[in-house]
PDB file of N, CA and C in Angstrom:
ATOM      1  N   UNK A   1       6.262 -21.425 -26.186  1.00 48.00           N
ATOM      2  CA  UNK A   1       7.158 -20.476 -25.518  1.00 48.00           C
ATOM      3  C   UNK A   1       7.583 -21.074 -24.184  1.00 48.00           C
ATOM      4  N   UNK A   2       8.750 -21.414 -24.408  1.00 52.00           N
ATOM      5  CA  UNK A   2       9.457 -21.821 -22.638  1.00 52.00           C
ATOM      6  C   UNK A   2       9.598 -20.686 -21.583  1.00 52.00           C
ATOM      7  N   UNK A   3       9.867 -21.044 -20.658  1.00 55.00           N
ATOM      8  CA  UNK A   3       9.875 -19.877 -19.554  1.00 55.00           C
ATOM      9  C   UNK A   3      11.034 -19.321 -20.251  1.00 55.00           C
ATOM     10  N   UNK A   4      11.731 -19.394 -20.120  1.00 55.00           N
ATOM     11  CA  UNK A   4      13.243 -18.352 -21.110  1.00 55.00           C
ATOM     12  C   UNK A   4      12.914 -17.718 -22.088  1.00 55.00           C
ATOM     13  N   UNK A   5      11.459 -18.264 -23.261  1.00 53.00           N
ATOM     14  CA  UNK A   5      11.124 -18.027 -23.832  1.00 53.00           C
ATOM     15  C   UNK A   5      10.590 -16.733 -23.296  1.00 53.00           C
ATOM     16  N   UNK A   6       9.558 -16.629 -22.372  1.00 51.00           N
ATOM     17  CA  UNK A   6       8.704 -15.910 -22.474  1.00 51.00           C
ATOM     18  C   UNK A   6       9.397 -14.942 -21.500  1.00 51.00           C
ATOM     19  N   UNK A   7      10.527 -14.678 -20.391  1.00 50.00           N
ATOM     20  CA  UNK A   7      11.321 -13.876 -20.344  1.00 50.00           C
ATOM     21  C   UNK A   7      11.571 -12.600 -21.205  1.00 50.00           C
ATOM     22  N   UNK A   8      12.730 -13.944 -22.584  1.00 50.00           N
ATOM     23  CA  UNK A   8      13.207 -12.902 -23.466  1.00 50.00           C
ATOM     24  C   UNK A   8      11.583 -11.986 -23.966  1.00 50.00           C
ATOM     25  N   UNK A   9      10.887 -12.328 -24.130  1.00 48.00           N
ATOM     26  CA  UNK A   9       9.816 -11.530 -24.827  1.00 48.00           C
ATOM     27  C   UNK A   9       8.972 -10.653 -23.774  1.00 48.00           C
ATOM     28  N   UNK A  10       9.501 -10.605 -22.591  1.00 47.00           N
ATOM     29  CA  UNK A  10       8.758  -9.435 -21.291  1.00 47.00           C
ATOM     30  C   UNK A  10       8.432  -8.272 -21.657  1.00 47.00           C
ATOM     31  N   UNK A  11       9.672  -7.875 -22.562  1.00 52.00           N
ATOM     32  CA  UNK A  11       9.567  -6.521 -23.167  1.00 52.00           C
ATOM     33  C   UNK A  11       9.285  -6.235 -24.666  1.00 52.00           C
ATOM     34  N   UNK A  12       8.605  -7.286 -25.532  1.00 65.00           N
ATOM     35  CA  UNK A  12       7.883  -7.307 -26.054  1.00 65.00           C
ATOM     36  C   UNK A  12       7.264  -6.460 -26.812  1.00 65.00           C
ATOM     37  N   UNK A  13       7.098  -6.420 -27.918  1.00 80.00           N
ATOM     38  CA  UNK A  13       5.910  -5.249 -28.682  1.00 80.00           C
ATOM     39  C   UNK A  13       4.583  -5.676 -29.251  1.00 80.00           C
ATOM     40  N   UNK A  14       3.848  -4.716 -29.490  1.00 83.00           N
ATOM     41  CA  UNK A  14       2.647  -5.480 -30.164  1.00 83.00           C
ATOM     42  C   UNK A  14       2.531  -6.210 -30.775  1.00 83.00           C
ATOM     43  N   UNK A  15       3.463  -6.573 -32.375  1.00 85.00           N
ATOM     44  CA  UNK A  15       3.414  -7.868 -33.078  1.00 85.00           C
ATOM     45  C   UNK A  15       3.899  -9.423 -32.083  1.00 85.00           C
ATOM     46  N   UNK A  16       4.786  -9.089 -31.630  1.00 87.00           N
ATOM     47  CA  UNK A  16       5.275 -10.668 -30.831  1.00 87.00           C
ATOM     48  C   UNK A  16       4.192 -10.629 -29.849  1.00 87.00           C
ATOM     49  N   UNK A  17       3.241  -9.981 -28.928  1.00 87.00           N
ATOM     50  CA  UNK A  17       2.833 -10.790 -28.052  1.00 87.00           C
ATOM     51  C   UNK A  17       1.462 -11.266 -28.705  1.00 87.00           C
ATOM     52  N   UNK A  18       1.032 -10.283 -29.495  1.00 91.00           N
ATOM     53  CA  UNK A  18       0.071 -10.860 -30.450  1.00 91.00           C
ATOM     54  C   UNK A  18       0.297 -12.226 -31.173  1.00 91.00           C
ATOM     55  N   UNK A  19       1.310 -12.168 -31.805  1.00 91.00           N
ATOM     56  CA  UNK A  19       1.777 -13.903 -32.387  1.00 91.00           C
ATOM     57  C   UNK A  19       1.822 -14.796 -30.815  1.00 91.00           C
ATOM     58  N   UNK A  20       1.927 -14.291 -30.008  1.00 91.00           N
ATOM     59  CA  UNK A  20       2.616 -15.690 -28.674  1.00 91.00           C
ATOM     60  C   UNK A  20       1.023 -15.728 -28.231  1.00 91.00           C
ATOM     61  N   UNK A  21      -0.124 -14.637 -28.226  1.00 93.00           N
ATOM     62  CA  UNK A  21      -1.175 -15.346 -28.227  1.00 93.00           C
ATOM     63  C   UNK A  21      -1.989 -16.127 -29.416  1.00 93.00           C
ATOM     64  N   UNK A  22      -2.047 -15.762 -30.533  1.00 94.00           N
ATOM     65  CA  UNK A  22      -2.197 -16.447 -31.747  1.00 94.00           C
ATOM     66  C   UNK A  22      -1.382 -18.506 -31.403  1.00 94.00           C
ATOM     67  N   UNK A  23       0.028 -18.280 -31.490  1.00 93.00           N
ATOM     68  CA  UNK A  23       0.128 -19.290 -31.229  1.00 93.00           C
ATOM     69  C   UNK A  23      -0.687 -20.377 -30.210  1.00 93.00           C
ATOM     70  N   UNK A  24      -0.360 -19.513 -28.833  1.00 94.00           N
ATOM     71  CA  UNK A  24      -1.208 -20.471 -27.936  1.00 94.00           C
ATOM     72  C   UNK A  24      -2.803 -20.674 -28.064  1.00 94.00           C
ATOM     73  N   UNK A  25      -3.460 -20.091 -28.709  1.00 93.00           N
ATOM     74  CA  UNK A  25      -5.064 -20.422 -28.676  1.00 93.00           C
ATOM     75  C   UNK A  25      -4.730 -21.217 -29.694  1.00 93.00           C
ATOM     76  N   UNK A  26      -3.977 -21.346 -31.283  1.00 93.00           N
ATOM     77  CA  UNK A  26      -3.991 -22.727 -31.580  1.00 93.00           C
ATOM     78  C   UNK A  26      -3.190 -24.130 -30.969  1.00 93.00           C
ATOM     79  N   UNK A  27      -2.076 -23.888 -30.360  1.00 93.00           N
ATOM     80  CA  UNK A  27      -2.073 -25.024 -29.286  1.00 93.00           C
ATOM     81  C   UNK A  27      -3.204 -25.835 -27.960  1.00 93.00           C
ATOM     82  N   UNK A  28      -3.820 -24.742 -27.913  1.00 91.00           N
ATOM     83  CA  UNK A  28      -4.807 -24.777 -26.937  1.00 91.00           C
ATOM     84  C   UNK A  28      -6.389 -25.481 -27.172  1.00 91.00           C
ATOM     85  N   UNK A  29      -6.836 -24.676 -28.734  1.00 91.00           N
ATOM     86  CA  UNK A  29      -7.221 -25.703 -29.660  1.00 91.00           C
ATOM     87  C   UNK A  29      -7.283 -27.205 -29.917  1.00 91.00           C
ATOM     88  N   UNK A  30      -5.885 -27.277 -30.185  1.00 91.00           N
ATOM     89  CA  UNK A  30      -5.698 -28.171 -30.838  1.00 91.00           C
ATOM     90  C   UNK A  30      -5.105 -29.947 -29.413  1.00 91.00           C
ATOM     91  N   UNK A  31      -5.239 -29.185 -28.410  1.00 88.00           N
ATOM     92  CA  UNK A  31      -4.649 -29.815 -26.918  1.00 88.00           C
ATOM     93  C   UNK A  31      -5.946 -30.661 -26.617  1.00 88.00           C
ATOM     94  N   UNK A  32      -5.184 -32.001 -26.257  1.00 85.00           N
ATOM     95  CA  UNK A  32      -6.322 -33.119 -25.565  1.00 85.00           C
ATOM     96  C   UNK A  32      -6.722 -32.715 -24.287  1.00 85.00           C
ATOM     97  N   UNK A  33      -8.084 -32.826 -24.121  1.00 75.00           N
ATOM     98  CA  UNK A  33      -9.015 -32.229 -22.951  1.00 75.00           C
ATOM     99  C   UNK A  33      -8.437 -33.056 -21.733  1.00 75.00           C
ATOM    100  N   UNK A  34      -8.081 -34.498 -22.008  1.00 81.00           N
ATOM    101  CA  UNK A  34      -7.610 -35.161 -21.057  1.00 81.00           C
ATOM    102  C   UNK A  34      -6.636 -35.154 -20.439  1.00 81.00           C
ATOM    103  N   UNK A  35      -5.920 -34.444 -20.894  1.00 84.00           N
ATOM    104  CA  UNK A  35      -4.484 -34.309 -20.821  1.00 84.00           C
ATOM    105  C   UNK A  35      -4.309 -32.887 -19.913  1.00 84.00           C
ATOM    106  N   UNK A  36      -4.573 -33.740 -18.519  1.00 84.00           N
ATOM    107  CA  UNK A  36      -4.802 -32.272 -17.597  1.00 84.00           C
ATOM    108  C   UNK A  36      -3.226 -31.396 -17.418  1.00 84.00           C
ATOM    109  N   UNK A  37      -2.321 -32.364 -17.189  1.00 89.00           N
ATOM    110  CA  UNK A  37      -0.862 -31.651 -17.246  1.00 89.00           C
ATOM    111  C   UNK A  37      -0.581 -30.651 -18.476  1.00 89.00           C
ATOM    112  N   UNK A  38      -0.911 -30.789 -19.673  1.00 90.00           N
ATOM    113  CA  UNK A  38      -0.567 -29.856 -20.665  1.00 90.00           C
ATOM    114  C   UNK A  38      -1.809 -28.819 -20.768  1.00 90.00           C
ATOM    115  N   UNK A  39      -2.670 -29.054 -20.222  1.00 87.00           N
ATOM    116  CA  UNK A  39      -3.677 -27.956 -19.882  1.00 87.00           C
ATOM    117  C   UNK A  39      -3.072 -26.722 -19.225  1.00 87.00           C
ATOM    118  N   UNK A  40      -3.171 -27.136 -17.865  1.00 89.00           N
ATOM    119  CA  UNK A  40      -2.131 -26.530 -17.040  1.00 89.00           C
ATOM    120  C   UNK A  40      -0.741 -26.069 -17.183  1.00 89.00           C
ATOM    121  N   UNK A  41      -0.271 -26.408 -18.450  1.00 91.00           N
ATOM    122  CA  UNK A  41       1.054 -26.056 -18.831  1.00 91.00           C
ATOM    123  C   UNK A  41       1.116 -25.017 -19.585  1.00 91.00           C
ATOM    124  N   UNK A  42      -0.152 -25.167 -20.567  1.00 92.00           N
ATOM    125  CA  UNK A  42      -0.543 -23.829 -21.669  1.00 92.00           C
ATOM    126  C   UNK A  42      -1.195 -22.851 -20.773  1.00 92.00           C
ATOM    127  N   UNK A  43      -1.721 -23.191 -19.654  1.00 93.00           N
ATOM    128  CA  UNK A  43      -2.553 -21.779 -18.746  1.00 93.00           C
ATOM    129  C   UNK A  43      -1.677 -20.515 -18.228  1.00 93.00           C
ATOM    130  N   UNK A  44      -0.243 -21.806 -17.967  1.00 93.00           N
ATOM    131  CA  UNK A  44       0.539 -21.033 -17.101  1.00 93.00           C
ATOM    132  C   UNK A  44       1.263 -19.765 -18.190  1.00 93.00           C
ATOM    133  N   UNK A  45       1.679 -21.115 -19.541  1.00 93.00           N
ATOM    134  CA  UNK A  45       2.422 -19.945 -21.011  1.00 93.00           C
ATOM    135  C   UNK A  45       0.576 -18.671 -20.946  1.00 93.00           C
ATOM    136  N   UNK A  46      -0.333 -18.711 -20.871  1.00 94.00           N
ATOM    137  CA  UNK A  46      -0.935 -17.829 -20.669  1.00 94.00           C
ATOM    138  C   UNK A  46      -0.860 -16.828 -19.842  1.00 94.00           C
ATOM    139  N   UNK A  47      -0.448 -16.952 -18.591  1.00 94.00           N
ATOM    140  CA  UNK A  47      -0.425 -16.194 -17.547  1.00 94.00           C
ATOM    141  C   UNK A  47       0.484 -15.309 -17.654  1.00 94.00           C
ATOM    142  N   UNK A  48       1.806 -16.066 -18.599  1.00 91.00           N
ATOM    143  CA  UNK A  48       3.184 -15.478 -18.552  1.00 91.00           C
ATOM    144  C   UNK A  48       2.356 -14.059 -19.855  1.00 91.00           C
ATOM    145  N   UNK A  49       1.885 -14.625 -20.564  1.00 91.00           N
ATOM    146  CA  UNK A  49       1.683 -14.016 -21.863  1.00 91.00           C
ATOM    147  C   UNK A  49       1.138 -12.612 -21.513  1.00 91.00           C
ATOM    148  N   UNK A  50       0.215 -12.615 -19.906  1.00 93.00           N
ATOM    149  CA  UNK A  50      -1.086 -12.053 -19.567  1.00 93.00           C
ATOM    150  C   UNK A  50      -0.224 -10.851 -19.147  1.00 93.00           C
ATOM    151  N   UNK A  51       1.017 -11.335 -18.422  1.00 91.00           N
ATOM    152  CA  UNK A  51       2.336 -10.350 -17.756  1.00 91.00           C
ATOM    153  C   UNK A  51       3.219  -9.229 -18.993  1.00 91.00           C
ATOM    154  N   UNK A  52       3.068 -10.155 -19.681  1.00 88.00           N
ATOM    155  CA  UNK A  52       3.898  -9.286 -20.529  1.00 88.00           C
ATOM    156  C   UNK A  52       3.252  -8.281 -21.190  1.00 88.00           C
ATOM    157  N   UNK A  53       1.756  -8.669 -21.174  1.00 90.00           N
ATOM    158  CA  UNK A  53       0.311  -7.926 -21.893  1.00 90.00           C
ATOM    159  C   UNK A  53       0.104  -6.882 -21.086  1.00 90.00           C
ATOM    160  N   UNK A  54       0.563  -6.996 -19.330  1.00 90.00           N
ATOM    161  CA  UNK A  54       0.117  -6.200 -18.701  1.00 90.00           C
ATOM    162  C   UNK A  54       1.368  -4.707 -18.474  1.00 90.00           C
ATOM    163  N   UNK A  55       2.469  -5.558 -18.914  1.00 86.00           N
ATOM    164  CA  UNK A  55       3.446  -4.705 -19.201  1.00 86.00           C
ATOM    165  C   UNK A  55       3.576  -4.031 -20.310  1.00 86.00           C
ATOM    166  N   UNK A  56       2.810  -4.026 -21.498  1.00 87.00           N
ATOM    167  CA  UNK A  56       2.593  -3.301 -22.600  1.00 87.00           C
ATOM    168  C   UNK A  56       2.740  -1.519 -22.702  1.00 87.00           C
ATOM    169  N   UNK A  57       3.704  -1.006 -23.402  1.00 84.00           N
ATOM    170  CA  UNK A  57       3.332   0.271 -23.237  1.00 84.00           C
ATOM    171  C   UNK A  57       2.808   1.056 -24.802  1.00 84.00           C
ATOM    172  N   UNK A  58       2.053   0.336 -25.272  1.00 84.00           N
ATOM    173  CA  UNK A  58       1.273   0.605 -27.087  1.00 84.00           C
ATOM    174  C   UNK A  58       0.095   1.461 -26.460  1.00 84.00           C
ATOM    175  N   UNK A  59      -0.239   2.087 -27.258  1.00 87.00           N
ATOM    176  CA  UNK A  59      -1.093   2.697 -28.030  1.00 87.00           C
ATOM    177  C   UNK A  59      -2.870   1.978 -27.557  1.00 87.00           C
ATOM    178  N   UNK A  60      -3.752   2.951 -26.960  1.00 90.00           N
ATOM    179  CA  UNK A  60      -5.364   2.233 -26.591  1.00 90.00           C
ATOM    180  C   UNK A  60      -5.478   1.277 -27.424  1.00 90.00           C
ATOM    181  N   UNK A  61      -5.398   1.707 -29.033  1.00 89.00           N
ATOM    182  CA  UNK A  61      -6.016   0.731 -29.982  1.00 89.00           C
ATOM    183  C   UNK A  61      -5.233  -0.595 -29.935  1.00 89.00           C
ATOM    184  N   UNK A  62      -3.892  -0.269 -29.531  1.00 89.00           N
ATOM    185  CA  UNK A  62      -3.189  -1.705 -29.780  1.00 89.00           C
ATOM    186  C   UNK A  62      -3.345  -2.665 -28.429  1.00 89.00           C
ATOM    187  N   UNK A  63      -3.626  -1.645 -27.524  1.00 90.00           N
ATOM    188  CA  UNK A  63      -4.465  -2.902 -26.204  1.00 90.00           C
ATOM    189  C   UNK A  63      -5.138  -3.254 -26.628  1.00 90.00           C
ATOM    190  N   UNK A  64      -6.298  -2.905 -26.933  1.00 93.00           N
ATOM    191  CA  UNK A  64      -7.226  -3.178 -27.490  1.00 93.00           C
ATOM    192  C   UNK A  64      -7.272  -4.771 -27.824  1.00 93.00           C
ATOM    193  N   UNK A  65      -6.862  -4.641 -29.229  1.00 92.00           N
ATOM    194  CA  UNK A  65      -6.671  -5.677 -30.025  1.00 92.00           C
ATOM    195  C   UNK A  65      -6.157  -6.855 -28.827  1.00 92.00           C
ATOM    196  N   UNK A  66      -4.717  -6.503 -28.574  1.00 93.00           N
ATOM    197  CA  UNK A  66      -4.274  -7.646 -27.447  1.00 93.00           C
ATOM    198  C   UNK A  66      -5.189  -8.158 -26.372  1.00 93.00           C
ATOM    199  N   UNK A  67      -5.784  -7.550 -25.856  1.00 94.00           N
ATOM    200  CA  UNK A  67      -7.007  -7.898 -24.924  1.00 94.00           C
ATOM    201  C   UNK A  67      -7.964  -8.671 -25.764  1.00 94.00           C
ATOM    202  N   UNK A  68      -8.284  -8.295 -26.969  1.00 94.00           N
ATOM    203  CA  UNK A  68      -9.388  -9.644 -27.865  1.00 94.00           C
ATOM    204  C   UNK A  68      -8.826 -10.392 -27.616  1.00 94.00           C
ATOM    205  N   UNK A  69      -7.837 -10.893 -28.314  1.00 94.00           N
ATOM    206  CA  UNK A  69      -6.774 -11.835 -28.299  1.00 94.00           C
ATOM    207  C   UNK A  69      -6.936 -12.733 -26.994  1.00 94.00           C
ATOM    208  N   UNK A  70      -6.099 -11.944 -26.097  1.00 95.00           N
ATOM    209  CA  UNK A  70      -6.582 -12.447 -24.803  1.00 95.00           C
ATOM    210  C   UNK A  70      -7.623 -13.287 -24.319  1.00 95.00           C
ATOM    211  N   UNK A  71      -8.776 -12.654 -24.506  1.00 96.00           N
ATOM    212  CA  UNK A  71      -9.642 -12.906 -24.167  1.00 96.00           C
ATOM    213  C   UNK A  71     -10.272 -14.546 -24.944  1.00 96.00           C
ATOM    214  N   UNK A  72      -9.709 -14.490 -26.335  1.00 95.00           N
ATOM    215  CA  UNK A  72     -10.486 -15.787 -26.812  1.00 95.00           C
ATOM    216  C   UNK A  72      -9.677 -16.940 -26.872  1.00 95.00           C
ATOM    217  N   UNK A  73      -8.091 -16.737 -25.917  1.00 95.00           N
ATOM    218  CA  UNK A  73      -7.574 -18.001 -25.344  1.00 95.00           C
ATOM    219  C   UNK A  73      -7.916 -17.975 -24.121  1.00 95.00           C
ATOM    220  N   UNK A  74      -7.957 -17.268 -23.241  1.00 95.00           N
ATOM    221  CA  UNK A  74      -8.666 -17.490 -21.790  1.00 95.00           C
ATOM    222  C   UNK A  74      -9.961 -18.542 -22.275  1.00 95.00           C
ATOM    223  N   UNK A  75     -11.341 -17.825 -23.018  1.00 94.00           N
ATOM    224  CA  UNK A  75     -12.464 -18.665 -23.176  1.00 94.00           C
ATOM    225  C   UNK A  75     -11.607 -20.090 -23.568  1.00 94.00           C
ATOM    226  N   UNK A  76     -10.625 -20.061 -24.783  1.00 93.00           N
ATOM    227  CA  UNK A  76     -10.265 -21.135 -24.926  1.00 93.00           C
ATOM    228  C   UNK A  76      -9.716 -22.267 -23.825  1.00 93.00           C
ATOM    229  N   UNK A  77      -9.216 -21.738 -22.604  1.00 92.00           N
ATOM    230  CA  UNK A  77      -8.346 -22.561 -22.007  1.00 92.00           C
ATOM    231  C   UNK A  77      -9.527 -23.015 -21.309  1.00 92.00           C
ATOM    232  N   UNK A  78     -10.785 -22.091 -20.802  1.00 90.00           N
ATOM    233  CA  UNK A  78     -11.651 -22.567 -19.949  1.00 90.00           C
ATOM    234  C   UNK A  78     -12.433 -23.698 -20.195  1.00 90.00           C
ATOM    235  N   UNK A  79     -12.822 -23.435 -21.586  1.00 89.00           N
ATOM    236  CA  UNK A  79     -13.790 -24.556 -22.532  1.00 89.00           C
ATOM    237  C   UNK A  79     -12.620 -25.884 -22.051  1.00 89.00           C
ATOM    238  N   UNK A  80     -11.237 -26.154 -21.993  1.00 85.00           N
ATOM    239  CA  UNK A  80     -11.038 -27.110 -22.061  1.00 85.00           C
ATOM    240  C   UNK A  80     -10.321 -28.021 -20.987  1.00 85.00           C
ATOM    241  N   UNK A  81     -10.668 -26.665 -19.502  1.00 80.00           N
ATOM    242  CA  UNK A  81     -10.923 -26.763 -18.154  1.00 80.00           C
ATOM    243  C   UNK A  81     -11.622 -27.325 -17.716  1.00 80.00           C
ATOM    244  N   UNK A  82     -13.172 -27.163 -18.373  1.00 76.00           N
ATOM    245  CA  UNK A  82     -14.277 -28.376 -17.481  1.00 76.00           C
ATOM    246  C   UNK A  82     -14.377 -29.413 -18.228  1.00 76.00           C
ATOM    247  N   UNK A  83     -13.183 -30.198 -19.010  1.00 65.00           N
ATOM    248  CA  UNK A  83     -13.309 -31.120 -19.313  1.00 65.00           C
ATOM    249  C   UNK A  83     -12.150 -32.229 -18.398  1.00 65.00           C
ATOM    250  N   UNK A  84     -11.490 -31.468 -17.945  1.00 55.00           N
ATOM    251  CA  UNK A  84     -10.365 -31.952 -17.156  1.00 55.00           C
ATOM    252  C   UNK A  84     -10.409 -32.633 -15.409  1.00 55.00           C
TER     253      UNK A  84
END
């Protein structure tokens, strides 16, 4: 998701920000530990992701879910933070 990307999707519903975190924990995954610039590049598509999450207006249960989500690319980005 480019910054334009993640713009158009500010306003967002539960399925797309769910897929834009799905996507990034497998980019994030799948991202060389060494490679501190694209670390930092996927943290930031996180942060954007975290905004649009925080702008959510769904349903408890569907936070819910988005906050798992959340939560196991954050662990993800961190695990591949102290390698950097």
């Amino acid at each position: 998701v480019t910054r334009k990307g993640t713009i158009a999707v500010l306003m967002a519903g539960h399925r797309s920000i769910k897929m834009a975190l799905q996507r990034l924990l497998r980019k994030v995954r799948t991202a060389n530990s060494s490679k501190a610039a694209l670390i930092i590049r996927l943290w930031e598509e996180f942060k954007d992701i975290s905004r649009m999450l925080d702008n959510f207006h769904g349903s408890q249960r569907q936070k819910l879910i988005l906050r798992a989500e959340q939560q196991k690319v954050y662990q993800a980005i961190g695990a591949k933070m102290d390698y950097v």
